[in-house]
């Protein structure tokens, strides 16, 4: 076991507090993931990545920095990873998925902020996330009021750059976003000292697209009955996508998919063929937020997809064709990002269509709408989702929760009743 | 007493429910306003306007409609009244200030939505607001997640048009907003059948600017010690500004200001000269949301200003110079509206400057930051306001509340303790 304490110390982590965080994870991970039956062997890679969550990957980032490279933190799928990579920097999704860092955040942020935002801010404020500590700056966006205003406060503790995402899909909205991409490009060039050339961007986009393609392949494999991989494992893979080395991650996802192809061919599942198939839709789930998936799985269901930013919204939309020029590529990136069917847009009817398609094509018997408490945009769309699914006779369970364990009993009861209803 | 029941019936109001609403108001108004000592005589006009709140003014709107005119509902200071007036339509701020309509809204909207949004939606859903019923359509905006997504649901019950407000004050943000104004102009022309000409717009802007000028004059009068008008009365005037006839309203505000000038000259106040002077800052207060002002006043303080959308943010920023052309005027309107220091912008440091200036120039001894529960944008700015005021040694009281009466006792206790501290 490598000792990372000097690295964490160098990153100005609160070592005692950070110890508490890391002590809790292995047991939680073992209970949640390692205890599953009949896991694909290729999940071993992801088990290893998690076992080194604040170790090896952080070491890689630090080595990159030691060689003069930059690390850029991000929280949202609207921030284009390929632009960051093209500048020679490494993009990393930041810690945001645990109640552990929430009390720290509540010293500053309003309490009725969603758990994701509080957790992410708390990780910086409490100095317990090596990724934000390692990042040269953070790129925020304006996808919700909570994050938009949190970034203003975060900027007092860490270099933060905010890009605007428009709220209506209009011609001028696209222009504005394109200009924001140009400004972000200039910012990245200024920070890294590297020029983002057309060639570098083609390469970076290819790298990122390969990752997305692998994730789409994994997503497709979940159409099979029985599902060849558990919802927990599939969610974990998407979560890891946000911070792992892109090329290595892609290779390992494809290896996993090869194994799943074999399972599908032989009818082997991670669960019984008659397990109720559930689509989860709504707010994103950052590591280690596995709460809902675990409850569903413990209750006998199998999650076959996540219509979420830690799911389809991250990998579904491919970059459109372009002429190879830098300007043309930025336009393609703008179009790709704006294709994300996020509740930040008004209207956002495409998301409803996505959910209907996913429910149908992945043969989901029910949908669970997962809403982080105080996330206004998704909470408001829940009603539309409910109405649209009702028209197709697909039952919906609406869950609103946070990162605490306080409502576990209640959630279990509701989930079990929902599954019981589906089984009838 | 004119009988408006046939008009309300024509507007498809829920008459029984509406009766309950109207029955409650006179007593509440008498207790809150008419019981005040030494009110300016010119407040008689506003007393009359409130006594006819769902009567005479609605009748005027209906007469306007009978003559082929249009009525346009709005909720936000970003919607330019002059553009609506230039199309020959009447802009009206819609009902949004009471707990009465909140339960209706909660049948549809997420509960943890701010009271203002729930109240406004509930008025439509429960058919208890003659203004929204009389409106040919509503113009919404994207100033917060709660409203942005509420408008999508509102559109299922009432014609609703949404204009985008940018989130960063950039060149492209201004371009986007300008384009939204052009689209709104086209929409208004299409709905009214009238052309918005340069001449009509000059006239309409002059009308609206006269109103704003009168409100600025009233606001200035409150600098005097003793304050010549109570906080409640001044707030009421701004609230009425959103739906009264513009020219008549302006005339009556100026008459009130003439009277206040006399009071100031003779040192006559609406309160003792040593009453603690309070600036209220934060979320808007729609009629009949007089809760905080009443508590402050009952506790012996005088509110000398509202840094709010029902306060300075509504009337402070004058239209800049323009070349008289339609294009030039739209640019001037864009610049005027974007000058509004709303928490929807990131960053929004100008608002902090405004609060410091108001506290200093209006000789406020303390500031009360008023936050509607679940209003993320203002809640996040509260900390910045607190820090900035602390640097100037101005005490701040942070209040987070809704429209219910449940926290009245607690608020009173906190306000009294705050005033006691100021008096020392």
Tab-separated table of C-alpha atoms in Angstrom, chain A residues 45 57 60 81-82 85 89-92 203-212 214-215 240-254 314:
chain	number	residue	atom	x	y	z
A	45	UNK	CA	-10.671	-2.553	-12.947
A	57	UNK	CA	-5.390	8.983	-9.895
A	60	UNK	CA	-1.217	10.935	-11.859
A	81	UNK	CA	-13.831	17.959	-21.785
A	82	UNK	CA	-12.300	17.897	-25.273
A	85	UNK	CA	-7.759	18.147	-23.220
A	89	UNK	CA	-4.868	20.002	-19.421
A	90	UNK	CA	-6.670	17.177	-17.632
A	91	UNK	CA	-10.392	17.614	-16.868
A	92	UNK	CA	-11.653	16.051	-13.631
A	203	UNK	CA	-7.511	14.509	-31.453
A	204	UNK	CA	-9.071	15.487	-28.135
A	205	UNK	CA	-12.605	15.167	-29.470
A	206	UNK	CA	-11.757	11.739	-30.900
A	207	UNK	CA	-10.500	10.685	-27.469
A	208	UNK	CA	-13.630	11.901	-25.727
A	209	UNK	CA	-15.925	10.514	-28.405
A	210	UNK	CA	-14.315	7.090	-28.013
A	211	UNK	CA	-15.136	7.241	-24.318
A	212	UNK	CA	-18.718	8.241	-25.019
A	214	UNK	CA	-17.860	2.933	-25.110
A	215	UNK	CA	-20.405	4.223	-22.599
A	240	UNK	CA	-15.724	6.934	-12.908
A	241	UNK	CA	-15.825	8.360	-16.455
A	242	UNK	CA	-15.715	11.851	-14.987
A	243	UNK	CA	-12.273	11.579	-13.450
A	244	UNK	CA	-10.381	8.578	-14.761
A	245	UNK	CA	-7.748	8.757	-17.505
A	246	UNK	CA	-9.801	8.931	-20.689
A	247	UNK	CA	-7.964	6.421	-22.886
A	248	UNK	CA	-7.433	3.833	-20.152
A	249	UNK	CA	-11.031	4.164	-19.031
A	250	UNK	CA	-12.303	3.665	-22.592
A	251	UNK	CA	-10.218	0.541	-23.024
A	252	UNK	CA	-11.577	-0.915	-19.797
A	253	UNK	CA	-15.184	-0.089	-20.623
A	254	UNK	CA	-14.774	-1.813	-23.972
A	314	UNK	CA	-23.362	12.443	-20.495
